[in-house]
Short mmCIF file of C-alpha atoms in Angstrom, two decimals:
data_model
loop_
_atom_site.label_atom_id
_atom_site.label_comp_id
_atom_site.label_asym_id
_atom_site.label_seq_id
_atom_site.Cartn_x
_atom_site.Cartn_y
_atom_site.Cartn_z
CA MET A 7 43.71 176.67 131.60
CA LEU A 8 44.35 173.33 129.92
CA ASN A 9 43.87 174.91 126.50
CA ASP A 10 46.82 177.27 127.04
CA ILE A 11 48.97 174.49 128.53
CA TYR A 12 48.38 172.19 125.59
CA GLN A 13 49.05 174.89 123.05
CA ASN A 14 52.58 175.21 124.40
CA LEU A 15 53.43 171.49 124.34
CA ASP A 16 55.67 170.08 121.62
CA PRO A 17 55.57 166.33 120.82
CA VAL A 18 59.31 166.51 120.19
CA ALA A 19 61.29 166.40 123.44
CA LEU A 20 64.71 166.86 121.86
CA ALA A 21 66.01 167.52 118.36
CA ILE A 22 69.72 167.52 117.54
CA GLY A 23 70.37 167.60 113.80
CA PRO A 24 68.73 164.51 112.26
CA LEU A 25 68.14 163.00 115.73
CA THR A 26 64.61 163.50 117.01
CA VAL A 27 63.45 162.23 120.39
CA ARG A 28 59.73 162.33 121.01
CA TRP A 29 57.89 162.32 124.32
CA TYR A 30 56.00 159.21 123.20
CA GLY A 31 59.22 157.25 122.86
CA LEU A 32 60.48 158.54 126.20
CA ALA A 33 57.19 157.44 127.78
CA TYR A 34 57.87 153.86 126.67
CA VAL A 35 61.45 153.95 127.98
CA LEU A 36 60.49 155.47 131.32
CA GLY A 37 57.50 153.16 131.68
CA PHE A 38 59.57 150.01 131.17
CA ALA A 39 62.36 151.27 133.45
CA LEU A 40 59.99 152.02 136.32
CA ALA A 41 58.13 148.76 135.72
CA ALA A 42 61.39 146.83 136.13
CA PHE A 43 62.11 148.68 139.37
CA ILE A 44 58.63 148.00 140.76
CA ILE A 45 58.75 144.32 139.81
CA TYR A 46 62.14 143.95 141.48
CA ARG A 47 61.00 145.63 144.71
CA VAL A 48 57.72 143.72 144.95
CA ALA A 49 59.44 140.40 144.19
CA ARG A 50 61.99 141.19 146.89
CA ARG A 51 59.24 141.96 149.40
CA TRP A 52 57.51 138.71 148.49
CA LYS A 53 60.87 136.89 148.94
CA LEU A 54 60.63 135.23 145.53
CA GLY A 55 64.39 135.04 144.96
CA LEU A 56 64.14 136.86 141.62
CA THR A 57 67.66 137.34 140.25
CA GLU A 58 68.90 140.14 138.02
CA ASP A 59 69.11 137.63 135.15
CA ASP A 60 65.49 136.64 135.76
CA LEU A 61 64.44 140.30 135.72
CA LEU A 62 66.36 140.98 132.52
CA THR A 63 64.80 137.96 130.84
CA LEU A 64 61.34 139.05 131.92
CA MET A 65 61.80 142.64 130.71
CA VAL A 66 63.21 141.62 127.31
CA CYS A 67 60.27 139.27 126.74
CA ALA A 68 57.83 141.94 127.96
CA ILE A 69 59.23 144.70 125.75
CA ILE A 70 59.16 142.54 122.63
CA GLY A 71 55.68 141.27 123.47
CA VAL A 72 54.23 144.72 124.15
CA VAL A 73 55.70 146.48 121.11
CA VAL A 74 54.93 143.72 118.61
CA GLY A 75 51.54 142.92 120.13
CA ALA A 76 50.46 146.56 120.34
CA ARG A 77 51.33 147.15 116.70
CA LEU A 78 49.69 143.99 115.39
CA GLY A 79 46.66 144.66 117.59
CA TYR A 80 46.22 148.08 115.99
CA VAL A 81 46.62 146.59 112.53
CA LEU A 82 44.00 143.90 113.19
CA PHE A 83 41.47 145.81 115.30
CA TYR A 84 41.73 149.38 114.00
CA GLY A 85 43.25 149.11 110.53
CA ASP A 86 39.89 148.64 108.80
CA GLY A 87 41.56 146.82 105.89
CA TYR A 88 44.17 149.52 105.20
CA TYR A 89 47.12 147.30 106.06
CA LEU A 90 45.87 144.49 103.84
CA ALA A 91 46.37 146.86 100.92
CA HIS A 92 49.61 148.32 102.32
CA PRO A 93 51.35 145.46 104.20
CA LEU A 94 54.71 147.25 104.39
CA GLU A 95 53.06 149.98 106.44
CA ILE A 96 52.74 147.49 109.29
CA LEU A 97 56.43 148.12 110.01
CA ALA A 98 56.02 151.92 109.98
CA PHE A 99 56.14 152.33 113.76
CA ASN A 100 57.11 155.99 113.34
CA GLN A 101 53.65 156.73 111.95
CA GLY A 102 51.94 155.70 115.19
CA GLY A 103 49.20 153.17 115.75
CA MET A 104 49.47 151.02 118.88
CA SER A 105 46.67 149.11 120.60
CA PHE A 106 46.56 148.45 124.34
CA HIS A 107 44.58 145.25 123.90
CA GLY A 108 47.11 143.93 121.39
CA GLY A 109 49.92 144.98 123.71
CA LEU A 110 48.27 143.09 126.57
CA ALA A 111 48.03 139.93 124.47
CA GLY A 112 51.68 140.31 123.47
CA LEU A 113 52.68 140.90 127.09
CA LEU A 114 50.93 137.74 128.24
CA LEU A 115 52.60 135.75 125.47
CA GLY A 116 55.98 137.25 126.36
CA GLY A 117 55.32 136.44 130.01
CA ALA A 118 54.65 132.81 129.11
CA VAL A 119 58.03 132.64 127.36
CA ALA A 120 59.73 134.32 130.34
CA ALA A 121 58.04 131.88 132.72
CA ARG A 122 59.54 128.96 130.83
CA LEU A 123 63.01 130.50 130.67
CA THR A 124 63.11 131.55 134.35
CA ARG A 125 61.09 128.62 135.74
CA ILE A 126 58.91 131.09 137.63
CA PRO A 127 55.14 130.29 137.60
CA PHE A 128 53.39 132.22 134.86
CA LEU A 129 50.72 133.69 137.14
CA THR A 130 53.34 134.98 139.56
CA LEU A 131 55.01 136.82 136.68
CA ALA A 132 51.61 138.00 135.46
CA ASP A 133 50.79 139.36 138.92
CA LEU A 134 54.10 141.20 139.12
CA GLY A 135 53.53 142.62 135.65
CA ALA A 136 49.98 143.68 136.53
CA ILE A 137 51.24 145.75 139.46
CA ALA A 138 53.83 147.52 137.30
CA ALA A 139 51.91 147.92 134.02
CA PRO A 140 49.72 150.87 135.12
CA VAL A 141 52.84 153.03 135.45
CA GLY A 142 53.54 152.53 131.75
CA LEU A 143 49.90 153.25 130.95
CA PHE A 144 50.09 156.52 132.86
CA PHE A 145 53.10 157.79 130.91
CA GLY A 146 51.70 156.51 127.62
CA ARG A 147 48.38 158.35 128.06
CA CYS A 148 50.19 161.53 129.06
CA ALA A 149 52.24 161.20 125.85
CA ASN A 150 48.99 160.78 123.87
CA PHE A 151 47.85 164.10 125.31
CA VAL A 152 51.12 165.80 124.39
CA ASN A 153 50.80 164.41 120.85
CA GLY A 154 47.25 165.72 120.58
CA GLU A 155 45.90 162.28 119.61
CA LEU A 156 43.11 159.99 120.85
CA TRP A 157 41.17 163.05 121.96
CA GLY A 158 37.74 163.02 123.53
CA ALA A 159 34.29 163.96 122.28
CA PRO A 160 33.19 167.62 122.13
CA THR A 161 32.20 169.05 125.52
CA ASP A 162 31.07 172.26 127.20
CA TRP A 163 32.76 171.29 130.47
CA PRO A 164 35.19 173.92 131.79
CA ILE A 165 38.07 171.43 131.40
CA GLY A 166 37.49 171.07 127.66
CA VAL A 167 40.65 171.26 125.54
CA VAL A 168 41.01 172.63 122.01
CA PHE A 169 43.39 170.31 120.18
CA GLY A 170 43.20 171.94 116.76
CA GLY A 171 44.19 170.18 113.55
CA ALA A 172 41.99 167.21 112.70
CA ALA A 173 40.20 167.61 116.05
CA GLY A 174 38.88 171.02 115.04
CA MET A 175 38.62 174.08 117.25
CA MET A 176 35.79 172.94 119.52
CA PRO A 177 36.66 172.07 123.15
CA ARG A 178 36.96 168.34 123.73
CA HIS A 179 37.25 166.01 126.71
CA PRO A 180 40.93 165.43 127.56
CA SER A 181 40.14 161.71 127.64
CA GLN A 182 43.86 160.88 127.52
CA LEU A 183 44.22 162.45 130.97
CA TYR A 184 41.13 160.66 132.29
CA GLU A 185 42.75 157.41 131.20
CA ALA A 186 46.13 158.39 132.68
CA VAL A 187 44.49 158.91 136.08
CA LEU A 188 42.11 155.93 136.12
CA GLU A 189 44.01 153.31 134.10
CA GLY A 190 47.36 154.48 135.41
CA LEU A 191 47.42 156.05 138.87
CA VAL A 192 44.26 154.54 140.38
CA ILE A 193 44.92 150.96 139.27
CA PHE A 194 48.56 151.18 140.37
CA LEU A 195 47.65 152.50 143.82
CA VAL A 196 45.05 149.76 144.31
CA LEU A 197 47.34 146.93 143.21
CA PHE A 198 50.40 148.26 145.02
CA ALA A 199 48.37 148.56 148.24
CA LEU A 200 47.18 144.97 147.82
CA SER A 201 50.76 143.81 147.27
CA ARG A 202 51.87 145.08 150.69
CA ARG A 203 50.18 142.28 152.60
CA MET A 204 52.36 139.40 153.71
CA PRO A 205 52.17 136.58 152.89
CA PRO A 206 51.25 137.71 149.37
CA ARG A 207 47.75 137.19 148.10
CA PRO A 208 47.26 134.05 145.96
CA ARG A 209 48.43 133.78 142.37
CA GLY A 210 46.09 135.47 139.91
CA THR A 211 44.75 138.05 142.40
CA PHE A 212 46.58 140.98 140.84
CA VAL A 213 46.22 140.18 137.15
CA GLY A 214 42.53 139.43 137.71
CA THR A 215 41.99 142.74 139.53
CA PHE A 216 43.90 144.60 136.83
CA LEU A 217 41.76 143.12 134.05
CA VAL A 218 38.51 144.01 135.83
CA LEU A 219 39.54 147.57 136.72
CA TYR A 220 41.06 148.34 133.34
CA GLY A 221 38.07 146.89 131.50
CA VAL A 222 35.58 148.91 133.56
CA PHE A 223 37.53 152.18 133.36
CA ARG A 224 38.21 151.88 129.63
CA PHE A 225 34.59 150.96 128.88
CA LEU A 226 33.33 154.03 130.74
CA ILE A 227 35.88 156.46 129.31
CA GLU A 228 34.99 155.37 125.78
CA PHE A 229 31.67 157.21 126.23
CA VAL A 230 33.57 160.52 126.22
CA ARG A 231 36.37 159.51 123.86
CA GLU A 232 36.09 160.07 120.12
CA PRO A 233 36.17 156.72 118.27
CA ASP A 234 38.79 156.12 115.59
CA VAL A 235 37.65 157.94 112.47
CA GLN A 236 38.11 154.91 110.20
CA LEU A 237 35.77 152.82 112.37
CA GLY A 238 33.36 155.23 114.03
CA TYR A 239 30.64 153.83 116.29
CA LEU A 240 29.64 150.19 115.95
CA TRP A 241 26.39 148.25 116.31
CA GLY A 242 23.66 150.82 116.61
CA GLY A 243 25.81 153.91 116.72
CA TRP A 244 26.95 153.99 120.37
CA LEU A 245 29.45 151.17 120.94
CA THR A 246 33.14 151.63 120.14
CA MET A 247 35.85 149.11 119.29
CA GLY A 248 37.50 149.95 122.62
CA GLN A 249 34.36 148.86 124.46
CA VAL A 250 34.01 145.70 122.38
CA LEU A 251 37.57 144.72 123.30
CA SER A 252 37.29 145.76 126.96
CA ALA A 253 34.15 143.85 127.88
CA PRO A 254 35.87 140.42 127.58
CA LEU A 255 38.65 141.70 129.88
CA ILE A 256 36.10 142.26 132.65
CA ILE A 257 34.73 138.75 132.23
CA ALA A 258 38.21 137.22 132.08
CA GLY A 259 39.31 139.18 135.16
CA ILE A 260 36.33 137.98 137.21
CA ALA A 261 37.01 134.39 136.11
CA VAL A 262 40.69 134.67 137.12
CA LEU A 263 39.75 136.14 140.53
CA LEU A 264 37.24 133.35 141.21
CA TRP A 265 39.82 130.75 140.24
CA SER A 266 42.43 132.44 142.43
CA VAL A 267 40.18 132.41 145.49
CA ARG A 268 39.39 128.75 144.95
CA ALA A 269 42.89 127.52 144.08
CA LYS A 270 44.76 129.61 146.69
CA LEU A 271 48.14 128.93 145.08
CA PRO A 272 50.96 130.84 146.81
CA GLN A 273 53.27 133.19 144.93
CA GLU A 274 56.49 131.35 144.09
CA GLY A 275 59.93 132.18 142.78
CA PRO A 276 62.05 130.10 140.39
CA ARG A 277 61.32 126.39 140.72
CA LYS A 278 64.26 124.24 141.63
CA GLU A 279 65.73 122.42 138.67
CA PRO A 280 65.81 118.63 138.69
CA LYS A 281 69.18 117.22 139.57
CA GLY A 282 71.43 117.15 136.53
CA ALA A 283 69.14 119.47 134.53
CA SER A 284 69.89 123.00 133.39
CA ARG A 285 67.83 126.03 132.46
CA PRO A 286 66.96 126.60 128.82
CA ARG A 287 69.53 128.82 127.18
#
């Protein structure tokens, strides 16, 4: 049973003297590594002419954007004023606290910087990133489960998991695993299948689809996920911060898809530089 499996899981993957490697950190590393591989393969299939330097630039911008954005997003959306009183705690990454919605904003900002440096259209980079991002989400949610955090609401379902500690001894929904499957595997399979068509679907198709699917899945899963204790339920006692932040993603995704169908801009690789010009360094 899941209860027995979880009881045997240790958040620490490896400990050698003072060196401690946690599954959560490995999830980030593995997620970014596989994302780079997927982006490279899809770009190659689309014949975009993405170079190794372009890929490295994109991944550096993405990593910085995700990590910084996810942390600041948690501070702003879930901190409930704590970090205003303890500003130095913002830098305490080892204490946890990362927000997907903040990470998404950081990723888009990092993608805009990468688009300027590589001269690749922003929406092409966003589409490539949208196809690869669910892999990172899958590993991240699995790591949340291993850590025994972001657990679900109490349940009498046979798949209920006892997390212990602050979660108590009542069985709870393993909402982390629901998210790993829906936000990770399902979205990846849908977007990867869409990416197989040649010529590629127009710019914005993949990022728009990602936003809609993630927003819908996250909104629904929030009904069986325990809200952050410092915030609880909002506005009438049933809405969570995750739902408040996910609803605009659905609207934005639909808008991007409608624009994509109308504009029909092809996916493009690096734009040719004007004669005598050079790339930003």
